[in-house]
């Protein structure tokens, strides 16, 4: 098995590169990408001209924000900071940092010069978007037939056949590694894993499995 390559944003040298490159107001927002919890609640790759991608992002509070990548390479976020402050300070909000570097795995730092991606970068990011359709069914593991509601007695800690979690497997909600300190929960229907804290957050907004859309999760109480 090949060793999984650490994504750029998780490499130690990366934040040093960023620090030497960006303004103080940008750095503050960028660093929150590491210190605050973020969750992707929805990904909507949009084909038509103006908007290339739309992600719904949530943080530690109930609020959700919509981050859009325009086909011009500009990002927009619906948060107060983006609307009220970032434009004036010439920076992007923490949600855009999270989406660009953690979710979309962008590696270059030229973005911070003009706060705009090049057409090539937009193209490669848009092609990657298909990999982050978090509601996509895992076709290699078709869900087995769902039991009737009165048969629901799933132990979410020990679901029937959890998938083996390997180095390099990321949580589809926070895009951080699945291997680590956080407790995992496995979908009883498709066997895929997520962080417990992430599925709790997810269930504030949705009631189906992140992977297979199983409705069994509507019975989940966050334990
Ligand atoms: Zn924002
Ligand atoms: Zn997670
Ligand atoms: Zn599932």
Coordinates of C-alpha atoms and ligand atoms in Angstrom, one line a residue:
X1 CA 0.0 0.0 0.0
X2 CA 1.4 3.4 -1.0
X3 CA 1.9 5.9 1.8
X4 CA -0.7 8.6 1.7
X5 CA 0.6 12.0 0.8
X6 CA -0.3 14.7 3.3
X7 CA -2.4 17.4 1.7
X8 CA -0.5 20.6 1.4
X9 CA -2.5 22.5 4.0
X10 CA -1.6 19.9 6.6
X11 CA 2.2 20.1 5.9
X12 CA 4.2 22.0 8.4
X13 CA 6.0 24.3 5.9
X14 CA 2.7 25.5 4.4
X15 CA 1.6 27.9 7.1
X16 CA 5.2 29.3 7.2
X17 CA 4.9 30.0 3.5
X18 CA 1.5 31.6 4.1
X19 CA 2.8 33.7 6.9
X20 CA 5.6 35.2 4.8
X21 CA 3.1 36.0 2.0
X22 CA -0.1 37.4 3.3
X23 CA -1.3 40.5 5.2
X24 CA -2.0 40.4 8.9
X25 CA -5.7 40.5 8.5
X26 CA -5.6 37.6 6.0
X27 CA -3.3 35.5 8.2
X28 CA -5.7 35.8 11.1
X29 CA -8.5 34.4 9.0
X30 CA -6.3 31.8 7.4
X31 CA -5.2 30.4 10.7
X32 CA -8.8 29.9 11.8
X33 CA -8.9 27.2 9.2
X34 CA -6.7 25.1 11.7
X35 CA -8.2 26.2 15.0
X36 CA -11.9 26.3 14.4
X37 CA -14.3 23.5 13.4
X38 CA -15.8 23.7 9.9
X39 CA -18.3 21.4 8.3
X40 CA -19.4 21.1 4.7
X41 CA -23.2 20.6 4.6
X42 CA -23.7 20.6 0.9
X43 CA -21.7 20.8 -2.3
X44 CA -23.4 22.0 -5.5
X45 CA -21.1 22.0 -8.6
X46 CA -22.9 24.4 -10.9
X47 CA -22.3 24.1 -14.6
X48 CA -23.6 27.3 -16.1
X49 CA -21.4 30.3 -16.8
X50 CA -21.2 32.6 -13.8
X51 CA -20.9 30.3 -10.8
X52 CA -18.7 27.3 -10.9
X53 CA -19.4 25.9 -7.5
X54 CA -21.5 26.5 -4.4
X55 CA -20.7 25.1 -1.0
X56 CA -22.7 25.4 2.2
X57 CA -20.4 25.6 5.2
X58 CA -21.2 25.6 8.9
X59 CA -19.1 26.3 11.9
X60 CA -19.4 25.6 15.6
X61 CA -22.6 27.6 15.7
X62 CA -25.9 26.7 14.0
X63 CA -25.4 29.2 11.2
X64 CA -24.6 28.2 7.7
X65 CA -22.8 30.2 5.1
X66 CA -22.7 29.9 1.3
X67 CA -19.4 30.0 -0.4
X68 CA -19.5 30.4 -4.2
X69 CA -16.6 30.2 -6.6
X70 CA -17.3 32.4 -9.6
X71 CA -16.1 31.4 -13.0
X72 CA -14.0 34.6 -12.9
X73 CA -11.9 32.9 -10.1
X74 CA -13.4 35.1 -7.4
X75 CA -14.9 33.7 -4.2
X76 CA -17.9 35.1 -2.4
X77 CA -19.1 34.2 1.0
X78 CA -22.4 35.1 2.7
X79 CA -20.9 35.6 6.1
X80 CA -20.9 39.0 7.8
X81 CA -17.1 39.2 7.9
X82 CA -16.8 38.7 4.1
X83 CA -19.5 41.3 3.4
X84 CA -18.6 43.9 6.0
X85 CA -14.9 43.7 6.4
X86 CA -12.9 41.5 4.0
X87 CA -13.5 43.6 0.9
X88 CA -12.2 46.7 2.7
X89 CA -9.2 44.9 4.1
X90 CA -8.3 43.1 0.9
X91 CA -8.6 39.6 2.3
X92 CA -11.0 36.6 2.2
X93 CA -12.9 35.2 5.1
X94 CA -12.1 32.0 7.0
X95 CA -14.8 30.1 5.1
X96 CA -13.1 30.8 1.8
X97 CA -9.8 29.7 3.2
X98 CA -11.3 26.5 4.5
X99 CA -13.0 25.8 1.2
X100 CA -10.1 26.6 -1.1
X101 CA -7.3 25.0 0.8
X102 CA -8.9 22.2 2.9
X103 CA -11.8 21.1 0.8
X104 CA -10.6 21.9 -2.7
X105 CA -7.0 21.1 -1.8
X106 CA -5.6 24.1 -3.7
X107 CA -1.9 24.3 -3.1
X108 CA -0.7 27.6 -4.7
X109 CA -0.5 30.9 -2.8
X110 CA -0.6 33.3 -5.7
X111 CA -4.3 33.4 -5.0
X112 CA -3.6 35.9 -2.2
X113 CA -2.0 38.4 -4.5
X114 CA -5.3 39.4 -6.2
X115 CA -7.7 37.2 -4.3
X116 CA -8.5 35.5 -7.6
X117 CA -7.7 32.2 -9.1
X118 CA -6.4 31.9 -12.7
X119 CA -8.7 30.4 -15.3
X120 CA -6.5 27.3 -15.3
X121 CA -6.9 27.0 -11.5
X122 CA -10.6 27.4 -11.8
X123 CA -10.7 24.6 -14.4
X124 CA -8.7 22.1 -12.3
X125 CA -10.7 22.9 -9.2
X126 CA -14.0 22.5 -11.1
X127 CA -12.9 19.1 -12.3
X128 CA -12.0 18.1 -8.7
X129 CA -15.5 19.2 -7.6
X130 CA -16.9 15.9 -8.8
X131 CA -14.8 14.1 -6.2
X132 CA -16.3 16.1 -3.4
X133 CA -20.0 15.5 -4.1
X134 CA -20.6 14.5 -0.6
X135 CA -24.0 13.0 -1.3
X136 CA -22.8 10.7 -4.0
X137 CA -23.5 7.0 -3.5
X138 CA -20.4 4.9 -3.2
X139 CA -21.1 2.7 -6.2
X140 CA -18.4 0.1 -5.3
X141 CA -20.4 -0.6 -2.1
X142 CA -24.1 -0.6 -3.0
X143 CA -26.2 -0.2 0.2
X144 CA -28.0 -3.3 1.2
X145 CA -31.8 -3.3 1.5
X146 CA -32.9 -1.0 4.3
X147 CA -34.8 -2.7 7.2
X148 CA -38.3 -1.5 8.0
X149 CA -38.5 1.2 10.6
X150 CA -39.6 -1.2 13.3
X151 CA -36.5 -3.2 12.8
X152 CA -34.2 -0.3 13.6
X153 CA -31.9 -1.3 16.4
X154 CA -28.6 -0.2 15.1
X155 CA -25.7 0.4 17.4
X156 CA -24.0 3.2 15.7
X157 CA -20.7 2.4 17.5
X158 CA -20.6 -1.1 16.1
X159 CA -22.4 -1.1 12.9
X160 CA -22.5 -4.4 10.9
X161 CA -19.7 -3.9 8.5
X162 CA -17.8 -0.7 8.9
X163 CA -15.3 0.0 6.2
X164 CA -11.7 -0.3 7.0
X165 CA -10.4 3.3 7.6
X166 CA -7.0 3.9 6.1
X167 CA -4.4 6.7 6.2
X168 CA -5.5 9.2 3.6
X169 CA -9.2 8.7 4.1
X170 CA -10.9 12.0 4.9
X171 CA -14.1 12.8 6.6
X172 CA -16.6 14.0 3.9
X173 CA -17.9 16.7 6.3
X174 CA -14.9 18.5 7.7
X175 CA -12.3 17.2 5.2
X176 CA -9.9 16.3 7.9
X177 CA -8.3 12.9 8.3
X178 CA -10.5 10.1 9.6
X179 CA -7.6 8.4 11.4
X180 CA -7.0 10.3 14.6
X181 CA -8.3 11.2 18.0
X182 CA -11.9 11.9 17.1
X183 CA -14.4 9.1 17.6
X184 CA -15.9 7.7 14.4
X185 CA -19.4 6.6 13.5
X186 CA -20.2 4.2 10.7
X187 CA -23.3 4.2 8.6
X188 CA -25.2 1.0 9.4
X189 CA -26.3 0.9 5.8
X190 CA -23.3 1.7 3.7
X191 CA -20.5 1.2 6.3
X192 CA -18.7 4.4 5.6
X193 CA -17.2 6.4 8.4
X194 CA -17.4 10.0 9.6
X195 CA -16.2 11.8 12.8
X196 CA -18.9 11.7 15.5
X197 CA -18.7 15.4 16.0
X198 CA -19.2 15.9 12.3
X199 CA -22.3 13.7 12.0
X200 CA -23.8 15.4 14.9
X201 CA -23.3 18.7 13.1
X202 CA -24.6 17.3 9.9
X203 CA -27.8 16.1 11.6
X204 CA -28.5 19.7 12.6
X205 CA -29.1 20.3 8.9
X206 CA -29.8 17.0 7.3
X207 CA -31.4 13.7 8.3
X208 CA -29.7 11.2 5.8
X209 CA -26.3 9.5 5.5
X210 CA -23.6 11.8 4.0
X211 CA -22.6 9.0 1.6
X212 CA -25.7 6.9 0.7
X213 CA -28.6 9.1 1.8
X214 CA -29.9 6.4 4.0
X215 CA -32.7 7.7 6.2
X216 CA -31.7 5.4 9.0
X217 CA -29.7 8.3 10.4
X218 CA -32.9 10.2 11.3
X219 CA -33.0 7.9 14.3
X220 CA -29.5 8.9 15.4
X221 CA -29.4 10.8 18.7
X222 CA -25.8 11.8 18.6
X223 CA -24.5 9.1 21.0
Ligands
LIG1 ZN1 -17.3 33.6 5.2
LIG2 ZN1 -15.1 15.2 10.2
LIG3 ZN1 -24.6 5.4 4.5

